[in-house]
Coordinates of C-alpha atoms and ligand atoms in Angstrom, one line a residue:
M1 CA 0.0 0.0 0.0
S2 CA 1.5 3.4 -1.0
K3 CA 1.6 5.8 1.9
K4 CA 0.0 9.2 1.9
K5 CA 2.5 12.1 2.3
V6 CA 1.7 14.6 5.0
I7 CA 3.3 18.0 4.2
I8 CA 5.0 19.7 7.1
F9 CA 4.5 23.4 6.5
D10 CA 6.7 25.5 8.9
T11 CA 5.6 29.0 9.8
T12 CA 8.3 29.8 12.3
L13 CA 9.5 32.7 10.2
R14 CA 6.0 34.2 9.8
D15 CA 3.4 33.3 12.5
G16 CA 6.2 32.5 14.9
E17 CA 8.2 35.6 14.2
Q18 CA 5.2 37.9 14.5
A19 CA 4.8 37.1 18.2
P20 CA 6.2 39.7 20.6
G21 CA 9.8 39.0 21.6
F22 CA 10.4 36.7 18.6
S23 CA 11.3 39.1 15.9
M24 CA 14.3 38.2 13.8
N25 CA 16.5 40.3 11.5
T26 CA 17.0 39.2 7.9
D27 CA 20.3 37.5 8.6
E28 CA 18.8 35.6 11.5
K29 CA 15.9 34.5 9.3
L30 CA 18.3 33.3 6.7
Q31 CA 20.2 31.2 9.3
M32 CA 16.9 29.7 10.5
A33 CA 15.8 29.1 6.9
L34 CA 18.9 27.1 6.2
Q35 CA 18.3 24.9 9.2
L36 CA 14.6 24.4 8.2
E37 CA 15.9 23.2 4.9
R38 CA 18.3 20.8 6.5
L39 CA 15.4 19.6 8.8
G40 CA 13.5 18.7 5.6
V41 CA 10.3 20.6 6.1
D42 CA 8.3 20.6 2.9
V43 CA 7.4 24.3 2.9
M44 CA 8.6 27.2 4.9
E45 CA 6.6 30.3 5.2
A46 CA 9.2 33.0 5.2
G47 CA 7.1 36.1 6.1
F48 CA 4.3 38.4 5.1
P49 CA 6.0 40.4 2.4
I50 CA 3.7 43.5 2.3
S51 CA 3.7 43.9 6.1
S52 CA 7.1 45.7 6.2
P53 CA 10.2 46.4 4.0
G54 CA 12.1 44.0 6.4
D55 CA 9.7 41.2 5.7
F56 CA 9.8 41.8 2.0
E57 CA 13.6 41.7 2.0
A58 CA 13.6 38.5 4.2
V59 CA 11.2 36.7 1.9
T60 CA 13.1 37.7 -1.2
K61 CA 16.4 36.6 0.3
V62 CA 15.0 33.3 1.6
S63 CA 13.5 32.7 -1.8
K64 CA 16.8 33.2 -3.6
M65 CA 18.8 31.1 -1.1
I66 CA 16.6 28.0 -0.5
K67 CA 16.8 25.3 -3.1
N68 CA 15.3 22.2 -1.6
T69 CA 12.2 23.4 0.2
G70 CA 9.1 25.3 -0.9
V71 CA 9.0 28.9 0.1
A72 CA 5.6 30.6 1.0
G73 CA 4.7 34.1 1.7
L74 CA 1.5 35.3 3.3
C75 CA -0.8 37.8 1.5
R76 CA -4.2 39.1 2.3
A77 CA -6.8 38.4 -0.3
N78 CA -6.3 41.4 -2.5
E79 CA -4.3 42.1 -5.7
K80 CA -1.8 44.5 -4.1
D81 CA -0.8 42.1 -1.3
I82 CA -0.5 39.2 -3.8
S83 CA 1.5 41.2 -6.3
V84 CA 4.0 42.4 -3.7
G85 CA 4.1 38.8 -2.2
W86 CA 4.9 37.4 -5.7
D87 CA 7.7 40.0 -6.2
A88 CA 9.4 38.5 -3.2
L89 CA 8.6 34.9 -3.9
K90 CA 9.2 34.7 -7.6
H91 CA 12.9 33.9 -7.1
A92 CA 12.2 30.6 -5.3
V93 CA 12.7 27.2 -6.8
R94 CA 9.3 26.2 -5.4
P95 CA 7.3 29.4 -4.6
R96 CA 3.9 29.3 -3.0
I97 CA 1.5 32.2 -2.6
H98 CA -0.5 31.9 0.6
T99 CA -3.6 34.1 0.6
F100 CA -6.3 34.3 3.2
I101 CA -9.6 35.9 4.3
A102 CA -11.7 35.2 7.4
T103 CA -14.8 33.1 7.0
S104 CA -16.4 33.1 10.5
D105 CA -19.4 35.3 11.1
I106 CA -17.6 36.8 14.1
H107 CA -14.7 38.0 11.9
L108 CA -17.0 39.0 8.9
K109 CA -19.3 41.1 11.1
H110 CA -16.9 42.7 13.5
K111 CA -13.6 42.9 11.6
L112 CA -14.2 42.9 7.9
K113 CA -17.8 44.2 7.9
K114 CA -18.6 41.9 4.9
S115 CA -21.2 39.4 4.1
R116 CA -20.5 35.7 3.5
E117 CA -21.1 36.2 -0.2
E118 CA -18.6 39.1 -0.4
A119 CA -16.0 37.1 1.4
L120 CA -16.5 34.1 -0.9
E121 CA -16.1 36.3 -3.9
I122 CA -13.0 38.0 -2.6
A123 CA -11.5 34.6 -1.8
V124 CA -12.2 33.2 -5.3
N125 CA -10.8 36.4 -7.0
A126 CA -7.7 36.3 -4.9
V127 CA -7.0 32.7 -5.7
K128 CA -7.6 33.2 -9.4
F129 CA -5.3 36.3 -9.4
A130 CA -2.6 34.4 -7.5
R131 CA -2.9 31.4 -9.9
N132 CA -2.1 33.7 -12.8
L133 CA 1.3 34.3 -11.1
C134 CA 2.1 31.1 -9.4
D135 CA 1.2 27.4 -9.8
D136 CA 1.2 26.7 -6.1
V137 CA -1.5 28.6 -4.3
E138 CA -2.7 28.0 -0.8
F139 CA -5.9 29.5 0.5
S140 CA -6.6 29.9 4.3
A141 CA -10.1 30.5 5.7
E142 CA -9.1 32.4 8.7
D143 CA -11.0 31.4 11.9
A144 CA -12.3 28.4 9.9
L145 CA -13.0 26.4 13.1
R146 CA -15.5 29.0 14.3
S147 CA -17.1 29.3 10.8
D148 CA -20.4 27.8 9.8
V149 CA -19.5 24.4 8.4
D150 CA -21.8 24.5 5.4
F151 CA -20.4 27.9 4.4
L152 CA -16.9 26.5 4.9
C153 CA -17.7 23.7 2.6
Q154 CA -18.9 26.2 0.0
V155 CA -15.7 28.2 0.4
V156 CA -13.4 25.2 0.1
E157 CA -15.2 24.0 -3.0
A158 CA -15.0 27.4 -4.7
V159 CA -11.4 28.1 -4.0
I160 CA -10.4 24.6 -5.2
A161 CA -12.4 25.3 -8.4
A162 CA -10.5 28.6 -8.7
G163 CA -7.2 26.9 -8.5
A164 CA -6.0 26.5 -4.9
S165 CA -4.0 23.4 -4.5
T166 CA -4.0 23.6 -0.7
V167 CA -6.9 24.7 1.5
N168 CA -5.9 25.5 5.1
L169 CA -8.4 25.5 7.9
P170 CA -6.9 27.5 10.8
D171 CA -8.1 27.2 14.4
T172 CA -7.0 30.9 14.6
V173 CA -8.0 31.4 18.2
G174 CA -7.1 27.9 19.6
Y175 CA -10.8 27.3 20.6
T176 CA -11.5 23.9 19.2
M177 CA -11.6 20.5 20.9
P178 CA -10.0 17.5 19.2
F179 CA -13.4 15.7 18.7
E180 CA -14.7 18.9 17.0
I181 CA -11.9 19.3 14.6
D182 CA -12.2 15.7 13.8
K183 CA -15.8 16.3 12.8
V184 CA -15.1 19.4 10.7
I185 CA -12.2 17.8 8.7
S186 CA -14.3 14.7 8.1
T187 CA -17.2 16.8 6.9
I188 CA -15.0 18.8 4.5
I189 CA -13.5 15.6 3.2
N190 CA -16.8 13.8 2.8
K191 CA -18.9 16.6 1.5
V192 CA -16.8 18.9 -0.7
P193 CA -17.1 17.3 -4.2
N194 CA -13.7 18.4 -5.6
V195 CA -11.8 17.9 -2.4
D196 CA -9.5 15.3 -4.0
K197 CA -8.1 18.1 -6.2
A198 CA -6.4 19.8 -3.2
R199 CA -4.7 19.1 0.1
I200 CA -6.6 19.9 3.3
S201 CA -4.4 21.6 5.8
V202 CA -4.7 22.6 9.4
H203 CA -3.1 25.4 11.4
C204 CA -3.9 25.1 15.1
H205 CA -3.1 27.7 17.7
N206 CA -2.4 26.6 21.3
D207 CA -4.7 28.9 23.4
L208 CA -6.1 25.8 25.2
G209 CA -2.9 23.8 24.9
L210 CA -4.5 21.6 22.3
A211 CA -2.7 22.6 19.1
V212 CA -0.7 19.4 18.7
A213 CA -3.7 17.2 19.7
N214 CA -5.9 18.9 17.2
S215 CA -3.3 18.6 14.4
L216 CA -2.8 14.9 15.0
M217 CA -6.6 14.4 15.1
S218 CA -6.9 16.3 11.8
V219 CA -4.3 14.1 10.2
N220 CA -6.2 11.1 11.5
A221 CA -9.3 12.5 9.9
G222 CA -7.6 13.0 6.5
A223 CA -5.8 16.3 6.5
S224 CA -2.5 16.1 4.6
Q225 CA -0.7 19.2 5.6
V226 CA 0.1 20.4 9.1
E227 CA 1.2 24.0 9.8
C228 CA 3.5 24.3 12.7
T229 CA 6.5 26.2 14.2
I230 CA 9.7 25.2 15.9
N231 CA 9.3 25.2 19.7
G232 CA 5.6 26.0 19.1
I233 CA 6.3 29.8 18.9
G234 CA 3.6 32.0 17.5
E235 CA 0.7 34.5 18.3
R236 CA -0.4 34.4 21.9
A237 CA 0.0 30.9 23.3
G238 CA 1.7 29.9 20.0
N239 CA 1.2 27.4 17.2
C240 CA 1.3 23.7 16.9
S241 CA 4.8 22.7 17.8
L242 CA 6.7 21.1 14.9
E243 CA 8.8 18.8 17.0
E244 CA 5.8 17.5 19.0
V245 CA 3.6 16.8 16.0
V246 CA 6.4 15.3 14.0
M247 CA 7.5 13.0 16.8
G248 CA 3.9 12.2 17.6
L249 CA 3.5 10.9 14.0
N250 CA 6.9 9.2 14.1
V251 CA 6.8 7.5 17.5
R252 CA 3.2 6.3 16.9
K253 CA 3.8 5.0 13.5
D254 CA 1.7 2.0 14.6
L255 CA -1.3 4.3 14.6
F256 CA -0.3 6.5 11.6
D257 CA 0.9 3.6 9.4
D258 CA -0.6 4.9 6.2
I259 CA 1.2 8.2 6.2
E260 CA 4.7 9.4 5.7
I261 CA 6.6 12.6 6.5
G262 CA 9.8 13.9 5.1
V263 CA 11.3 15.6 8.2
K264 CA 14.8 14.4 9.3
T265 CA 14.0 14.1 13.0
N266 CA 17.6 14.1 14.0
E267 CA 17.8 17.8 13.0
I268 CA 15.0 18.8 15.4
Y269 CA 17.2 19.6 18.4
R270 CA 19.5 21.7 16.3
A271 CA 16.6 23.7 14.9
S272 CA 15.1 24.3 18.4
K273 CA 18.5 25.4 19.8
L274 CA 19.2 27.7 16.9
L275 CA 15.9 29.4 17.4
T276 CA 16.3 29.9 21.1
S277 CA 19.8 31.3 20.6
I278 CA 18.6 33.7 17.8
T279 CA 15.5 34.9 19.8
G280 CA 17.1 34.8 23.2
V281 CA 13.9 33.0 24.4
G282 CA 14.5 29.5 25.8
V283 CA 12.0 26.7 26.1
Q284 CA 10.9 25.5 29.6
P285 CA 13.0 22.6 30.9
N286 CA 10.1 20.1 30.8
K287 CA 9.2 21.0 27.2
A288 CA 8.3 17.8 25.2
I289 CA 11.1 16.7 22.8
V290 CA 13.5 19.6 23.2
G291 CA 13.4 20.7 26.8
K292 CA 16.5 20.2 29.0
N293 CA 14.7 17.5 31.0
A294 CA 13.0 15.8 28.1
F295 CA 15.3 12.8 28.3
A296 CA 16.5 13.2 31.9
H297 CA 15.5 10.3 34.3
E298 CA 15.7 11.4 37.9
A299 CA 13.7 9.0 39.9
G300 CA 15.6 6.0 41.2
I301 CA 13.0 3.5 40.0
H302 CA 13.2 5.1 36.5
Q303 CA 17.0 5.0 36.5
D304 CA 16.9 1.4 37.5
G305 CA 14.5 0.6 34.7
M306 CA 16.5 2.5 32.2
L307 CA 19.7 0.6 33.2
K308 CA 17.9 -2.7 32.7
N309 CA 16.3 -1.7 29.4
R310 CA 15.8 1.8 28.0
I311 CA 12.4 0.9 26.6
T312 CA 11.0 0.8 30.2
Y313 CA 10.9 4.6 30.4
E314 CA 12.0 5.9 27.0
I315 CA 9.6 6.1 24.1
M316 CA 12.1 7.6 21.7
T317 CA 15.9 8.0 21.9
P318 CA 17.6 11.4 22.4
E319 CA 19.6 10.6 19.3
S320 CA 16.4 10.3 17.2
V321 CA 15.8 14.0 17.7
G322 CA 19.5 14.9 17.5
Y323 CA 20.3 15.5 21.1
P324 CA 24.1 15.7 21.2
S325 CA 25.5 12.8 23.2
T326 CA 28.6 14.6 24.2
S327 CA 29.2 18.3 24.1
L328 CA 32.6 19.1 22.7
V329 CA 34.2 21.9 24.7
L330 CA 36.7 24.2 23.0
G331 CA 39.5 26.1 24.7
K332 CA 42.3 28.5 24.0
H333 CA 44.4 25.8 22.3
S334 CA 41.6 24.9 19.9
G335 CA 42.4 25.7 16.3
R336 CA 40.4 27.4 13.6
H337 CA 39.5 24.1 12.0
A338 CA 37.8 22.8 15.2
F339 CA 36.1 26.1 15.6
V340 CA 34.7 26.2 12.1
E341 CA 33.5 22.6 12.4
R342 CA 31.7 23.5 15.6
I343 CA 29.9 26.4 14.0
K344 CA 28.7 24.1 11.2
D345 CA 27.5 21.6 13.8
L346 CA 25.5 24.3 15.5
G347 CA 23.6 24.9 12.3
F348 CA 25.1 28.2 11.3
A349 CA 26.3 29.1 7.8
V350 CA 28.9 31.8 8.2
E351 CA 30.9 33.6 5.5
Q352 CA 34.7 33.6 5.5
D353 CA 35.3 37.1 6.7
A354 CA 32.7 36.7 9.5
I355 CA 34.4 33.5 10.5
Q356 CA 37.7 35.3 10.9
K357 CA 36.1 38.0 13.1
A358 CA 34.3 35.3 15.1
F359 CA 37.5 33.3 15.5
E360 CA 39.3 36.4 16.9
E361 CA 36.4 36.9 19.4
F362 CA 36.6 33.3 20.3
K363 CA 40.3 33.6 21.1
V364 CA 39.7 36.6 23.3
L365 CA 36.9 34.7 25.2
A366 CA 39.0 31.6 25.5
D367 CA 41.7 33.6 27.2
K368 CA 39.1 34.8 29.8
K369 CA 37.4 31.5 30.2
K370 CA 38.9 28.0 30.5
E371 CA 36.2 26.3 28.5
V372 CA 34.2 27.7 25.6
F373 CA 30.8 25.9 25.2
D374 CA 28.4 25.8 22.4
E375 CA 26.2 28.5 23.9
D376 CA 29.3 30.8 24.0
I377 CA 30.0 30.1 20.3
E378 CA 26.4 30.8 19.4
A379 CA 26.6 34.2 21.1
I380 CA 29.7 35.0 19.2
I381 CA 28.2 34.1 15.8
L382 CA 24.9 35.9 16.5
N383 CA 27.0 39.0 17.4
Q384 CA 28.3 38.9 13.8
S385 CA 24.9 38.7 12.2
K386 CA 24.0 42.4 12.3
D387 CA 21.9 43.5 9.3
Y388 CA 21.8 47.1 10.4
Q389 CA 24.3 49.9 10.5
E390 CA 26.4 50.2 13.6
T391 CA 26.2 53.9 14.0
Y392 CA 28.1 53.6 17.3
I393 CA 30.6 51.0 18.3
M394 CA 31.4 50.2 21.9
K395 CA 35.0 50.9 22.7
S396 CA 35.0 50.6 26.5
V397 CA 32.8 50.5 29.6
N398 CA 34.1 51.3 33.1
I399 CA 31.9 51.0 36.1
L400 CA 32.2 52.1 39.7
S401 CA 29.7 50.2 41.8
G402 CA 29.2 48.7 45.2
D403 CA 26.9 48.9 48.2
T404 CA 28.3 52.2 49.4
A405 CA 29.3 53.7 46.0
I406 CA 27.2 55.9 43.8
P407 CA 26.9 53.8 40.6
T408 CA 28.9 55.5 37.9
A409 CA 29.6 54.5 34.3
T410 CA 32.1 55.8 31.9
V411 CA 31.5 54.8 28.3
K412 CA 33.6 55.3 25.2
L413 CA 31.8 55.0 21.8
E414 CA 33.1 55.5 18.3
D415 CA 30.8 56.7 15.6
K416 CA 30.8 55.5 12.0
D417 CA 33.0 58.4 11.0
G418 CA 35.7 57.4 13.5
N419 CA 34.9 60.1 16.1
V420 CA 35.5 58.9 19.6
M421 CA 33.2 60.2 22.3
V422 CA 33.5 59.6 26.1
D423 CA 31.0 60.5 28.7
A424 CA 30.1 59.5 32.3
S425 CA 26.9 59.4 34.3
T426 CA 25.6 58.2 37.6
G427 CA 22.5 56.1 37.8
D428 CA 20.2 54.0 40.1
G429 CA 22.5 51.1 39.4
P430 CA 25.5 50.4 37.1
V431 CA 23.2 49.3 34.2
D432 CA 21.1 52.4 34.5
A433 CA 24.2 54.5 34.5
C434 CA 25.6 52.9 31.3
M435 CA 22.3 53.4 29.5
K436 CA 22.2 57.0 30.5
V437 CA 25.6 57.6 29.1
I438 CA 24.8 55.9 25.8
E439 CA 21.6 57.9 25.5
R440 CA 23.5 61.1 26.2
I441 CA 26.2 60.5 23.6
A442 CA 23.6 59.5 21.0
G443 CA 21.2 62.4 21.9
I444 CA 18.4 59.8 22.0
S445 CA 16.2 59.0 25.0
G446 CA 15.1 55.5 25.7
R447 CA 12.6 53.7 27.8
L448 CA 13.6 50.1 28.8
K449 CA 10.5 47.8 28.3
S450 CA 12.0 44.4 29.1
Y451 CA 15.3 43.1 30.4
N452 CA 16.4 39.5 30.7
I453 CA 19.8 38.2 31.8
K454 CA 21.0 34.6 31.7
A455 CA 24.2 32.7 32.2
L456 CA 24.9 31.0 28.9
T457 CA 26.6 28.0 30.5
A458 CA 27.3 26.7 34.0
G459 CA 30.3 27.9 35.9
K460 CA 31.3 31.1 37.7
D461 CA 33.2 32.3 34.7
A462 CA 30.1 31.9 32.4
V463 CA 29.3 34.5 29.8
G464 CA 26.2 36.5 30.6
E465 CA 23.7 37.2 27.9
V466 CA 21.3 40.2 28.1
T467 CA 18.3 40.5 25.8
L468 CA 16.2 43.6 26.2
S469 CA 13.7 45.7 24.4
S470 CA 13.5 49.5 24.5
E471 CA 11.4 52.2 23.0
F472 CA 13.5 55.2 21.8
D473 CA 12.3 58.8 21.4
S474 CA 8.7 57.8 22.2
S475 CA 8.5 56.3 18.7
G476 CA 6.0 53.6 19.7
Y477 CA 8.3 50.8 18.5
D478 CA 9.9 48.2 20.8
I479 CA 13.4 47.5 19.6
R480 CA 15.1 44.3 20.7
G481 CA 18.8 44.3 21.6
R482 CA 21.2 41.5 22.6
G483 CA 24.7 41.6 24.1
S484 CA 27.0 39.1 25.8
D485 CA 30.1 39.4 27.9
T486 CA 31.7 37.7 30.9
D487 CA 30.8 41.0 32.7
V488 CA 27.1 41.3 32.9
V489 CA 27.1 45.1 33.1
V490 CA 29.1 45.3 29.9
A491 CA 26.7 42.8 28.4
S492 CA 23.8 45.1 29.3
A493 CA 25.5 48.1 27.8
K494 CA 26.2 46.1 24.6
A495 CA 22.6 45.0 24.4
Y496 CA 21.3 48.6 24.9
L497 CA 23.7 49.9 22.2
D498 CA 22.6 47.1 19.9
A499 CA 18.9 48.2 20.2
L500 CA 19.9 51.8 19.8
N501 CA 21.8 51.1 16.6
K502 CA 18.8 49.2 15.2
Y503 CA 16.6 52.1 16.1
I504 CA 18.8 54.6 14.3
T505 CA 19.0 52.4 11.2
R506 CA 15.2 52.1 11.2
K507 CA 14.7 55.8 11.7
E508 CA 17.1 56.7 8.9
S509 CA 15.6 54.3 6.5
R510 CA 12.1 55.6 7.2
E511 CA 13.3 59.2 6.7
S512 CA 14.9 58.4 3.4
M513 CA 11.8 56.5 2.2
N514 CA 9.7 59.6 3.1
S515 CA 12.1 62.0 1.4
D516 CA 12.0 59.7 -1.8
K517 CA 8.2 60.0 -1.7
G518 CA 8.5 63.8 -1.2
V519 CA 6.7 63.5 2.2
Ligands
KIV601 O1 -4.0 31.8 12.6 C1 -4.3 32.1 11.4 O2 -5.5 32.1 11.1 C2 -3.3 32.4 10.5 C3 -3.7 32.5 9.0 C4 -3.4 33.8 8.4 C5 -3.1 31.3 8.3 O3 -2.1 32.5 10.8
ZN602 ZN1 -1.8 31.6 12.8

């Protein structure tokens, strides 16, 4: 019996990235896209091209770079969105236009102020327009799982007739129970006359913690595409987690014996790790499949069972998801070759001159720290992937602090024309003092919105990594910054400067766009 292929559609770079705290710059998206390609997802959604110049650029670059995976871009159901989306996607080996409009009465009445008939017409026209540009068109009926099922059947039939090869039924608000989604998918498959001309897909959000269960139930009911994200990131409570749904299908092959998926499960851990190091947001230790404790057996009875036979307490091996069995530690005697190999193992693709700079940073760190771990190397690499202009470069930070001292920071910055500026300030604490100096030198005021600090590895000599977000000049935008150093105050100053440089780049590019338009 030939098996039915279930498409794994990854939307980490679109639905995942649009969640607060998970934004990625273009270079970070490219790194992630390469790992998704290695992981063997069938389609990656690279962004929402019309939503911002950054998203347009990222989708364009991902489309040009990725050779073995389909690349999708999200577009609302109108000609402008779809044309812009196509401009970004047209370079891809396997492009896919993904267009959507809501179909639930709640969305139609309160958000779109349209009738069902109008929504149906818009959906059909959008699919037809997209099909004139691209052979592979996906249509999503947003909030499908709160839509009237008879109307949904009508929409599915009409968009398939208009040329959609995939019809996606999102549980946009994560409201559905597994037995309900089972019924909806079965109804669509049994009632829509032309359903065999397209794939039925699901896209489940996790507001009730049921996204994976609902996706598996849908596959069981006949859906042949699952939309998901690495680590389950995404709007609000996130999306269906790729690693969980894939391992669910894999570990329970006995139940899903008539389907096959293309994902290389031993690349899962690397994908998860790369995402957490890029975004600075880790997964909880007990997270299924990729959490730190996912394969740790603590209880004595469990350890005893494991020693007698692993299958007593282990339903999958750590190796099957790519957990590294040993972590190679580098040090000051490690050579360039070992360093480069380690970067590749961690999933990064780094160009030659960036490697040289990274290797120099590694040597400096190895002098400070006896052992350099994977997390340290990731921080060094991410430090290189700046796709914005560094208006200011940190030259030095000196801090006076203590329980009886007035915290004072002296910061030296160099601007892009080579001018060196030094200033000093007191503050509520050393971090506050550093930020005040940076703001004063740049002539920009900032408001810190979030601040997180973590030790990248164990050990008293660990590198501290700071991720923060700040709003500058009351612009209304939260800008993310990251910095790492063995000194946590210096790491904080670097992170703040990182955010400030991004803000300046963004401000300048907006100003030049406005002056081009004569605004
Ligand atoms: O959750 C949702 O409905 C979506 C669609 C736009 C696919 O993300
Ligand atoms: Zn979504």
